Coordinates of N, CA, C and O in Angstrom, one line a residue:
Y1 N -21.6 67.6 -203.2 CA -20.7 66.6 -203.5 C -20.9 66.0 -204.8 O -22.1 66.2 -205.3
D2 N -20.2 66.1 -205.9 CA -20.4 66.0 -207.5 C -20.2 64.8 -207.7 O -18.7 64.3 -207.8
D3 N -21.0 63.7 -208.4 CA -20.6 62.3 -208.6 C -20.1 62.3 -209.9 O -19.9 61.8 -210.5
C4 N -20.0 63.7 -210.7 CA -19.7 63.6 -212.4 C -20.6 62.7 -213.0 O -20.1 63.1 -214.2
S5 N -21.4 62.5 -212.7 CA -22.4 61.9 -213.7 C -23.5 63.3 -214.3 O -23.4 63.9 -213.8
E6 N -24.0 62.9 -215.7 CA -24.6 63.8 -216.2 C -25.8 63.8 -215.9 O -26.7 63.0 -215.5
D7 N -26.2 65.1 -215.7 CA -27.6 65.4 -214.8 C -28.6 66.6 -215.8 O -28.0 67.6 -216.4
E8 N -29.2 65.7 -216.2 CA -29.8 66.7 -217.7 C -31.3 67.6 -217.1 O -31.7 68.4 -217.5
E9 N -30.7 67.9 -216.0 CA -31.7 68.8 -214.9 C -30.8 70.1 -215.2 O -32.0 71.3 -215.0
D10 N -30.0 70.3 -215.4 CA -29.1 71.2 -214.9 C -29.4 72.4 -216.0 O -29.9 73.3 -215.7
G11 N -29.3 72.2 -217.3 CA -29.9 72.7 -218.2 C -29.3 74.1 -218.7 O -29.0 74.9 -219.6
D12 N -28.3 74.6 -217.5 CA -27.0 75.9 -217.9 C -26.1 75.8 -218.5 O -25.2 76.4 -219.1
E13 N -25.5 74.2 -218.4 CA -24.3 74.1 -219.4 C -24.5 73.7 -220.9 O -25.8 73.4 -221.4
D14 N -23.5 74.7 -221.2 CA -23.8 74.5 -222.8 C -23.0 73.3 -223.2 O -21.7 73.0 -223.4
D15 N -24.0 72.0 -224.2 CA -23.3 70.7 -224.8 C -22.3 70.9 -225.6 O -21.8 70.0 -226.2
D16 N -22.1 72.3 -226.5 CA -21.4 72.8 -227.4 C -20.0 72.7 -226.8 O -19.3 72.6 -227.8
D17 N -19.9 72.8 -225.7 CA -18.3 72.5 -224.9 C -17.6 71.8 -225.2 O -16.5 71.9 -225.6
D18 N -18.2 70.6 -225.7 CA -17.6 69.3 -226.0 C -17.2 69.0 -227.3 O -16.5 68.1 -227.7
C19 N -17.6 69.7 -227.9 CA -17.1 69.7 -229.6 C -16.1 70.8 -229.7 O -16.1 71.9 -229.2
T20 N -15.1 69.9 -231.0 CA -14.1 70.7 -231.2 C -13.8 70.5 -232.6 O -14.1 69.9 -233.0
P21 N -14.0 72.1 -233.5 CA -14.2 71.8 -234.8 C -12.9 71.1 -235.4 O -12.0 71.4 -235.1
G22 N -13.4 70.9 -236.3 CA -12.5 69.7 -237.1 C -13.1 68.4 -238.1 O -14.2 68.8 -237.8
F23 N -11.8 68.0 -238.3 CA -12.5 66.7 -239.4 C -12.7 65.8 -238.1 O -12.1 65.6 -237.4
E24 N -13.7 65.0 -238.4 CA -14.6 63.8 -237.7 C -13.9 62.5 -238.5 O -14.5 62.9 -240.1
V25 N -13.2 61.2 -238.6 CA -13.0 60.0 -239.3 C -13.3 58.9 -238.8 O -13.1 59.0 -237.3
I26 N -14.2 58.2 -239.2 CA -14.2 56.7 -238.6 C -13.5 56.0 -239.7 O -13.7 55.7 -240.5
E27 N -13.3 54.7 -238.8 CA -12.5 53.7 -239.6 C -12.8 52.5 -239.2 O -13.1 52.1 -237.9
C28 N -13.3 51.3 -239.8 CA -13.5 50.5 -239.6 C -12.4 49.1 -239.7 O -12.1 49.3 -240.7
R29 N -12.0 48.4 -238.8 CA -11.0 47.8 -238.7 C -11.1 46.8 -239.1 O -12.4 46.1 -239.2
E30 N -10.4 45.6 -239.3 CA -10.4 44.7 -240.0 C -11.4 43.6 -239.2 O -11.9 42.5 -239.3
D31 N -11.0 43.4 -237.6 CA -11.5 42.8 -236.9 C -13.0 43.4 -236.1 O -13.8 43.0 -235.5
G32 N -13.4 44.7 -237.2 CA -15.1 45.1 -236.9 C -14.8 45.9 -235.5 O -16.3 46.5 -235.3
T33 N -13.8 46.5 -235.2 CA -14.1 47.7 -234.2 C -14.3 49.3 -235.0 O -13.3 48.9 -236.0
V34 N -15.2 49.9 -234.6 CA -15.2 51.2 -235.1 C -14.4 52.3 -234.2 O -14.2 52.1 -233.3
M35 N -13.5 52.7 -235.2 CA -12.7 53.8 -234.5 C -12.5 55.1 -234.8 O -13.5 55.3 -235.8
Q36 N -12.6 56.3 -233.9 CA -13.3 57.2 -234.6 C -11.7 58.5 -233.9 O -11.3 58.0 -233.0
G37 N -11.9 59.6 -234.8 CA -10.8 60.4 -234.4 C -12.0 61.9 -234.4 O -12.3 62.0 -235.3
F38 N -11.6 62.7 -233.5 CA -12.7 63.9 -233.2 C -11.8 65.5 -233.8 O -10.1 65.4 -233.1
G39 N -11.8 66.0 -233.9 CA -11.2 67.5 -234.0 C -10.0 67.5 -235.3 O -9.0 68.1 -234.7
C40 N -9.9 66.8 -235.6 CA -8.5 66.4 -236.4 C -8.5 67.8 -237.7 O -9.4 68.7 -238.1
Q41 N -7.1 68.0 -238.0 CA -6.8 69.1 -239.4 C -7.3 68.8 -240.7 O -7.2 69.8 -241.5
S42 N -7.3 67.3 -240.6 CA -7.3 66.5 -242.2 C -8.2 65.2 -242.0 O -8.1 64.8 -241.0
C43 N -8.9 64.8 -243.3 CA -9.0 63.5 -243.2 C -8.0 62.4 -242.6 O -8.3 61.2 -242.7
D44 N -6.6 63.0 -242.8 CA -5.6 62.0 -242.7 C -4.9 62.1 -241.2 O -4.2 62.0 -241.1
C45 N -6.0 61.6 -240.3 CA -5.7 62.4 -238.8 C -5.8 60.4 -238.3 O -6.8 59.3 -238.8
A46 N -5.0 59.9 -236.5 CA -5.3 58.9 -236.1 C -6.7 59.0 -235.8 O -7.2 59.8 -235.4
T47 N -7.2 57.5 -235.6 CA -8.6 57.1 -235.2 C -8.4 56.7 -233.8 O -8.0 55.6 -233.6
T48 N -8.2 57.4 -232.4 CA -7.5 57.0 -231.3 C -8.7 56.5 -230.1 O -8.6 55.6 -229.5
H49 N -10.0 56.8 -230.4 CA -11.3 56.7 -229.8 C -12.3 55.4 -230.2 O -12.7 55.3 -231.4
D50 N -11.8 54.6 -229.4 CA -12.8 53.0 -229.6 C -14.5 53.3 -229.4 O -14.5 52.7 -228.4
L51 N -14.6 53.2 -230.7 CA -16.4 53.4 -230.3 C -17.1 52.1 -230.0 O -18.2 51.8 -229.3
T52 N -16.5 51.1 -230.1 CA -16.7 49.9 -230.2 C -16.7 49.3 -228.4 O -17.9 48.9 -227.9
A53 N -15.9 49.7 -227.8 CA -15.6 49.5 -226.7 C -16.3 50.2 -226.1 O -16.9 50.2 -224.7
D54 N -16.7 51.6 -226.3 CA -17.8 52.7 -225.5 C -18.7 51.8 -225.3 O -19.5 52.3 -224.9
Y55 N -19.1 51.5 -226.5 CA -20.8 50.7 -226.6 C -20.6 49.3 -226.0 O -21.6 48.8 -226.2
G56 N -19.9 49.3 -225.3 CA -19.8 47.5 -224.7 C -19.6 46.9 -226.1 O -20.6 45.3 -225.5
G57 N -19.5 46.8 -227.0 CA -19.3 45.7 -228.0 C -20.8 46.0 -228.7 O -20.8 45.2 -229.8
R58 N -21.6 46.8 -228.8 CA -23.0 46.8 -229.2 C -23.0 47.4 -230.6 O -23.8 47.4 -231.7
V59 N -21.9 48.4 -230.9 CA -21.3 48.9 -232.2 C -20.3 48.5 -233.1 O -18.9 48.7 -232.4
T60 N -20.8 47.9 -234.0 CA -19.3 47.2 -234.5 C -19.4 47.4 -236.2 O -20.4 48.0 -236.3
C61 N -18.7 46.9 -237.2 CA -19.0 47.4 -238.4 C -18.3 46.4 -239.4 O -17.7 45.6 -238.7
E62 N -18.9 46.3 -240.7 CA -18.7 45.1 -241.9 C -17.2 45.6 -242.4 O -17.5 46.4 -243.1
P63 N -16.3 45.2 -242.1 CA -14.9 45.3 -242.6 C -15.0 45.5 -244.4 O -15.2 44.5 -245.0
G64 N -14.1 46.2 -244.9 CA -14.0 46.3 -246.4 C -15.5 47.2 -247.0 O -15.8 47.4 -247.6
T65 N -16.4 47.5 -246.0 CA -17.8 48.3 -246.2 C -17.8 49.7 -245.2 O -17.0 49.8 -244.4
N66 N -18.5 50.4 -245.5 CA -18.7 51.6 -244.8 C -20.3 51.2 -243.7 O -21.0 52.2 -244.0
T67 N -20.2 50.5 -243.6 CA -21.1 50.1 -243.1 C -21.0 49.7 -241.0 O -20.5 48.7 -240.8
I68 N -22.2 50.5 -240.3 CA -22.3 50.2 -238.9 C -23.1 49.4 -238.6 O -24.2 49.3 -239.2
L69 N -22.9 48.5 -237.6 CA -23.8 47.4 -237.4 C -24.3 48.1 -235.7 O -23.0 48.1 -234.8
Y70 N -25.2 47.9 -235.0 CA -26.0 47.9 -233.8 C -26.9 46.9 -233.3 O -27.5 46.5 -234.1
D71 N -25.9 46.1 -232.4 CA -26.6 44.9 -231.8 C -26.9 45.2 -230.3 O -26.6 44.9 -229.6
E72 N -28.3 45.8 -229.9 CA -28.8 46.1 -228.5 C -28.3 45.1 -227.8 O -28.0 45.2 -226.9
D73 N -28.8 44.0 -227.9 CA -28.9 42.9 -227.0 C -27.7 41.9 -227.1 O -27.6 41.2 -226.4
L74 N -26.7 42.4 -228.0 CA -25.4 41.2 -227.8 C -25.9 40.0 -228.2 O -25.3 38.8 -227.7
D75 N -26.9 39.9 -228.8 CA -27.1 38.5 -229.5 C -26.2 38.1 -230.6 O -26.6 36.9 -231.3
G76 N -25.4 38.7 -231.3 CA -24.8 38.3 -232.4 C -25.7 38.8 -234.0 O -25.1 38.6 -234.9
N77 N -26.8 39.3 -233.8 CA -27.5 39.8 -234.6 C -27.4 41.2 -234.7 O -28.4 41.6 -233.6
A78 N -27.6 41.9 -235.6 CA -27.3 43.0 -235.7 C -29.1 43.8 -235.7 O -30.3 43.5 -236.5
D79 N -29.5 44.6 -234.8 CA -30.5 45.4 -234.8 C -31.2 46.4 -235.6 O -32.2 46.7 -236.1
E80 N -30.0 47.0 -236.1 CA -30.0 48.2 -236.8 C -28.4 48.3 -237.5 O -27.6 47.7 -237.1
S81 N -28.5 49.0 -238.9 CA -27.4 48.8 -239.6 C -27.4 50.3 -240.2 O -28.6 50.8 -240.8
W82 N -26.6 51.0 -240.5 CA -26.4 52.2 -241.5 C -25.3 52.3 -241.9 O -24.3 51.9 -241.9
E83 N -25.0 53.3 -243.1 CA -24.1 53.8 -243.8 C -22.9 54.9 -243.2 O -24.2 55.7 -242.9
F84 N -22.1 55.1 -243.1 CA -21.2 56.2 -242.7 C -20.2 56.6 -243.5 O -19.7 56.1 -244.3
S85 N -20.3 58.1 -243.4 CA -19.0 58.3 -243.9 C -17.5 58.9 -243.3 O -17.8 58.5 -242.1
E86 N -16.5 58.2 -244.0 CA -15.4 58.2 -243.4 C -15.0 59.4 -242.9 O -14.1 59.4 -241.9
C87 N -15.2 60.3 -243.6 CA -14.6 61.6 -243.1 C -16.0 62.9 -243.2 O -16.3 63.2 -244.3
W88 N -15.8 63.5 -242.3 CA -16.4 65.1 -242.3 C -16.0 66.3 -241.8 O -15.6 65.6 -240.6
Y89 N -16.4 67.5 -241.8 CA -15.7 68.2 -241.1 C -17.2 68.7 -240.1 O -18.1 69.0 -240.9
D90 N -16.9 68.9 -238.5 CA -18.0 69.6 -238.0 C -17.5 70.9 -237.3 O -16.3 70.8 -236.7
D91 N -18.0 71.7 -237.9 CA -17.7 73.2 -237.6 C -18.2 73.6 -236.1 O -18.2 74.6 -235.8
C92 N -19.2 72.4 -235.4 CA -19.7 72.5 -233.8 C -21.0 73.7 -234.1 O -21.3 74.3 -232.9
S93 N -21.6 73.9 -235.1 CA -22.8 74.6 -235.4 C -23.8 74.0 -235.2 O -25.0 74.7 -235.1
E94 N -23.9 72.8 -235.2 CA -25.2 71.9 -235.2 C -25.8 72.1 -233.7 O -24.8 71.8 -233.0
D95 N -26.6 72.3 -233.7 CA -27.4 72.4 -232.5 C -28.4 71.2 -232.3 O -28.6 70.1 -233.1
D96 N -28.5 70.9 -230.7 CA -28.9 69.7 -230.4 C -30.7 70.0 -230.7 O -31.2 70.7 -230.5
D97 N -30.9 68.5 -231.4 CA -32.4 68.4 -231.9 C -33.4 68.5 -230.7 O -34.7 69.0 -230.9
D98 N -32.8 68.4 -229.1 CA -33.6 68.3 -228.3 C -34.3 69.8 -228.0 O -34.6 70.0 -226.8
E99 N -33.3 71.0 -228.3 CA -33.7 72.0 -227.9 C -34.4 72.7 -228.9 O -33.4 73.4 -230.4
D100 N -35.5 73.6 -228.5 CA -36.5 74.6 -229.6 C -35.5 75.7 -229.5 O -36.0 76.6 -230.4
D101 N -34.9 76.4 -228.5 CA -34.5 77.7 -228.7 C -33.0 77.8 -228.8 O -32.5 79.2 -228.2
D102 N -32.3 77.2 -229.7 CA -31.0 77.4 -230.2 C -30.9 78.2 -231.3 O -30.0 78.7 -231.3
C103 N -32.0 78.8 -231.9 CA -32.3 79.7 -232.9 C -31.9 81.0 -232.6 O -32.9 81.7 -231.6
T104 N -31.1 81.9 -233.5 CA -30.7 83.4 -233.1 C -31.3 83.7 -234.3 O -30.6 83.5 -235.3
P105 N -32.5 84.7 -234.5 CA -32.6 85.5 -235.8 C -31.6 86.1 -236.3 O -30.9 86.7 -235.4
G106 N -31.6 86.5 -237.3 CA -30.6 87.1 -238.1 C -30.2 86.3 -239.5 O -31.2 85.9 -240.1
Y107 N -29.7 87.2 -240.3 CA -29.0 87.1 -242.0 C -28.3 86.2 -242.2 O -27.5 85.6 -241.2
G108 N -28.6 85.3 -243.2 CA -27.8 84.3 -243.6 C -26.9 84.9 -245.1 O -28.1 85.5 -245.9
V109 N -26.2 84.5 -245.2 CA -25.3 85.2 -246.9 C -24.3 83.8 -247.3 O -24.1 82.8 -246.7
A110 N -24.8 83.9 -248.7 CA -23.9 82.6 -249.2 C -23.6 83.5 -250.7 O -24.1 83.7 -251.4
E111 N -22.2 82.8 -251.5 CA -21.8 83.2 -252.5 C -20.8 81.9 -253.2 O -20.2 81.5 -252.7
C112 N -20.9 82.0 -254.5 CA -20.3 81.3 -254.8 C -19.4 81.9 -256.1 O -19.7 82.8 -256.6
L113 N -18.0 81.5 -255.6 CA -17.0 82.7 -256.6 C -16.7 81.7 -257.7 O -17.1 80.7 -257.7
D114 N -16.0 82.5 -258.7 CA -15.5 81.9 -259.8 C -15.2 80.4 -260.3 O -15.0 80.0 -260.8
D115 N -14.0 80.1 -259.0 CA -13.3 78.9 -258.9 C -14.1 77.7 -258.4 O -13.9 76.7 -257.9
G116 N -15.4 77.8 -258.2 CA -16.5 76.8 -257.3 C -16.5 76.7 -255.8 O -17.0 75.9 -254.9
T117 N -15.5 77.8 -255.3 CA -15.3 77.8 -253.4 C -16.7 78.4 -253.1 O -17.2 79.7 -253.8
F118 N -17.2 77.8 -252.2 CA -18.7 78.1 -251.4 C -18.5 79.3 -250.4 O -17.8 78.6 -249.2
M119 N -18.8 80.3 -250.1 CA -18.4 81.0 -249.6 C -19.7 81.2 -248.3 O -21.1 81.0 -249.2
H120 N -19.9 81.4 -247.5 CA -21.1 81.3 -246.3 C -21.0 81.9 -244.9 O -19.9 81.5 -244.5
N121 N -21.9 82.1 -244.7 CA -22.0 82.7 -243.5 C -23.6 83.0 -242.7 O -24.3 83.6 -243.3
D122 N -24.3 81.8 -241.7 CA -25.4 82.0 -241.2 C -25.9 82.9 -239.9 O -26.5 83.0 -239.3
E123 N -24.7 84.0 -239.7 CA -24.9 84.3 -238.1 C -24.5 85.6 -238.7 O -23.6 86.7 -237.9
C124 N -25.3 86.8 -239.6 CA -24.9 88.0 -239.8 C -25.9 89.3 -239.1 O -27.4 88.5 -238.8
D125 N -25.8 90.2 -239.1 CA -26.8 91.4 -238.9 C -27.3 92.2 -239.8 O -28.1 92.7 -239.7
S126 N -26.8 91.6 -241.2 CA -27.2 92.0 -242.2 C -26.8 91.3 -243.4 O -26.3 90.3 -243.3
C127 N -27.4 92.0 -244.9 CA -26.4 91.1 -245.9 C -25.4 91.1 -246.3 O -24.8 90.8 -246.9
D128 N -24.7 92.4 -245.4 CA -23.2 92.7 -246.0 C -22.3 92.5 -244.7 O -22.0 93.2 -243.6
C129 N -21.9 91.1 -244.7 CA -21.5 90.5 -243.5 C -20.1 89.7 -244.0 O -20.4 89.4 -245.2
E130 N -19.2 89.5 -243.3 CA -18.2 88.8 -244.0 C -18.6 87.2 -244.2 O -19.2 86.4 -243.0
M131 N -18.0 86.4 -245.0 CA -18.4 85.2 -245.2 C -17.4 84.0 -244.9 O -16.1 84.6 -245.0
D132 N -17.1 82.8 -244.4 CA -16.2 81.6 -244.3 C -16.2 81.3 -245.7 O -17.1 80.7 -246.3
D133 N -15.0 80.6 -245.8 CA -14.9 79.7 -247.2 C -15.3 78.2 -246.6 O -14.5 77.8 -245.8
L134 N -16.3 77.9 -247.1 CA -16.9 76.8 -246.4 C -16.0 75.1 -247.1 O -16.3 74.5 -247.0
T135 N -16.0 75.5 -248.5 CA -15.0 74.7 -249.3 C -13.8 74.4 -248.3 O -13.5 72.9 -248.4
T136 N -12.6 75.0 -248.0 CA -11.7 75.2 -247.3 C -12.0 74.5 -245.9 O -11.1 73.3 -245.4
N137 N -13.1 75.0 -245.5 CA -13.5 74.4 -243.9 C -13.7 73.2 -243.8 O -13.7 72.9 -242.8
S138 N -14.6 72.9 -244.7 CA -15.2 71.3 -245.0 C -13.7 70.2 -245.7 O -14.4 69.4 -246.1
G139 N -12.9 70.8 -246.2 CA -11.7 70.1 -246.6 C -12.3 69.6 -248.2 O -11.8 68.8 -248.5
G140 N -13.2 70.7 -248.9 CA -13.7 69.9 -249.7 C -14.9 69.6 -250.6 O -15.7 69.3 -251.5
Q141 N -15.6 69.6 -248.9 CA -16.5 68.8 -249.4 C -17.8 69.5 -249.9 O -18.9 69.0 -250.7
Y142 N -17.8 70.9 -249.6 CA -18.8 71.9 -250.0 C -18.4 72.6 -251.2 O -17.2 73.1 -251.1
T143 N -18.6 72.9 -252.2 CA -18.3 73.1 -253.2 C -19.7 73.9 -254.3 O -20.7 73.4 -253.6
C144 N -19.9 74.6 -255.4 CA -20.9 75.0 -255.7 C -20.5 75.5 -257.5 O -19.2 75.1 -257.6
D145 N -21.6 75.8 -258.2 CA -21.3 75.9 -259.5 C -21.2 77.6 -259.6 O -22.9 78.1 -259.6
P146 N -20.5 78.0 -260.2 CA -20.8 79.7 -260.6 C -22.2 79.9 -261.3 O -22.0 79.5 -262.3
G147 N -22.7 81.0 -261.0 CA -23.5 81.6 -261.7 C -24.8 81.0 -261.5 O -25.9 81.3 -262.1
T148 N -25.1 79.8 -260.8 CA -26.1 79.0 -260.5 C -26.9 79.0 -259.5 O -28.0 78.6 -259.3
N149 N -26.2 79.5 -258.5 CA -26.6 79.6 -256.8 C -26.7 78.0 -256.7 O -27.6 77.4 -255.7
T150 N -26.1 77.3 -257.1 CA -26.5 75.6 -257.0 C -25.2 75.5 -256.2 O -23.9 75.8 -256.4
F151 N -25.0 74.3 -254.7 CA -24.0 73.9 -254.1 C -24.1 72.4 -254.3 O -24.9 71.9 -254.6
Y152 N -22.9 72.1 -253.9 CA -23.0 70.3 -254.1 C -22.0 69.9 -252.6 O -21.2 70.5 -252.1
I153 N -22.2 68.6 -252.0 CA -21.7 68.3 -251.0 C -21.1 67.1 -251.6 O -22.3 66.1 -252.0
D154 N -19.9 66.7 -251.0 CA -19.1 65.3 -251.2 C -18.7 65.2 -250.1 O -17.6 65.2 -249.3
E155 N -19.8 64.6 -249.4 CA -19.4 64.1 -247.8 C -18.0 63.2 -247.8 O -17.2 63.2 -246.9
D156 N -18.0 62.3 -248.4 CA -17.0 61.2 -248.4 C -15.6 61.3 -249.2 O -14.9 60.7 -249.0
L157 N -15.8 62.6 -250.3 CA -14.6 63.1 -251.0 C -14.1 62.1 -251.6 O -13.0 62.1 -252.1
D158 N -15.1 61.5 -252.6 CA -14.4 60.3 -253.6 C -14.9 60.7 -254.9 O -14.6 60.3 -256.0
G159 N -15.5 62.2 -255.0 CA -15.7 62.7 -256.3 C -17.0 62.6 -257.2 O -17.2 63.4 -257.7
N160 N -17.7 62.0 -256.1 CA -19.1 62.1 -256.8 C -20.0 62.8 -255.8 O -19.8 63.0 -254.2
V161 N -21.1 63.5 -256.1 CA -22.1 64.4 -255.1 C -23.0 63.7 -254.6 O -23.5 62.7 -255.4
D162 N -22.7 63.7 -252.8 CA -23.8 63.3 -252.4 C -25.3 64.0 -252.0 O -26.4 63.1 -251.8
D163 N -25.2 64.8 -252.3 CA -26.2 66.2 -252.1 C -26.1 67.4 -252.8 O -25.0 67.8 -252.9
D164 N -27.2 68.0 -253.2 CA -27.0 69.4 -253.5 C -28.3 70.0 -253.3 O -29.0 69.8 -252.8
G165 N -28.1 71.1 -253.7 CA -29.3 72.1 -253.3 C -29.1 73.8 -253.9 O -28.1 74.1 -254.6
E166 N -30.0 74.5 -254.1 CA -30.0 75.8 -254.2 C -30.0 76.6 -253.2 O -30.3 76.6 -251.8
F167 N -29.4 77.8 -253.4 CA -29.4 78.5 -252.3 C -29.2 80.2 -252.5 O -29.3 80.2 -253.8
N168 N -29.7 80.7 -251.3 CA -30.0 82.1 -251.8 C -28.8 83.0 -251.5 O -28.2 82.8 -250.6
E169 N -28.5 84.1 -252.3 CA -27.3 85.0 -252.0 C -27.4 85.5 -250.2 O -26.9 85.8 -249.7
C170 N -28.9 86.1 -249.8 CA -28.9 86.8 -248.8 C -30.4 86.0 -248.3 O -31.6 86.1 -249.1
W171 N -30.5 85.6 -247.0 CA -31.8 85.3 -246.3 C -31.9 85.7 -245.2 O -30.9 86.4 -244.5
Y172 N -33.3 85.6 -244.4 CA -33.3 85.9 -243.1 C -34.0 84.9 -242.2 O -35.0 84.6 -242.7
D173 N -33.4 84.4 -241.2 CA -34.0 83.6 -240.8 C -34.6 83.8 -239.2 O -34.1 84.5 -238.3
D174 N -35.9 83.9 -239.3 CA -36.8 84.4 -238.0 C -36.8 83.1 -237.2 O -37.4 83.7 -235.8
C175 N -36.6 82.3 -237.3 CA -36.6 80.9 -236.4 C -37.9 80.4 -236.0 O -38.2 79.9 -235.2
S176 N -38.8 80.8 -236.7 CA -40.1 80.1 -236.8 C -40.4 78.8 -237.0 O -40.9 77.8 -236.9
E177 N -39.2 78.1 -238.1 CA -39.0 76.7 -238.6 C -37.9 76.2 -238.0 O -36.8 75.8 -238.6
D178 N -38.1 75.4 -237.2 CA -37.0 74.8 -236.5 C -37.3 73.5 -236.0 O -38.3 73.0 -236.2

């Protein structure tokens, strides 16, 4: 008999099966309801998943802002709050933080094309492998500065850099730093 409840003891099931690559969109409605869309083709997709209902009213938002409120005890006072991005690209490559054996040793490569397109692949057998267009795959969230090995992240696509960093053109990950 399978009661379909989640059983953390199984360990054999791959949690990544629940992920559909694509854009994830969060919308704060005027009544404070948090709606979410998964696996979208762009940031302009319908937000059909009601997170407020899923969490029994514990997750709401401040209309007109990008602030999520979490009220654990439903007393009307937020116990936690945080800012959210309205849209981001999920390629389903993020590993669960609670699993230490998710890393596969290998090479990673990155390149900045002359037009600012950020090319990337972190699952290579050598430094000579095909790269994905991360700029296109992220809907423009990832770009770079040609000639400097600097990448930029604009999570909310508002034209302002939210994060940046330097990249190497090739590296090896032996999985010792997870």
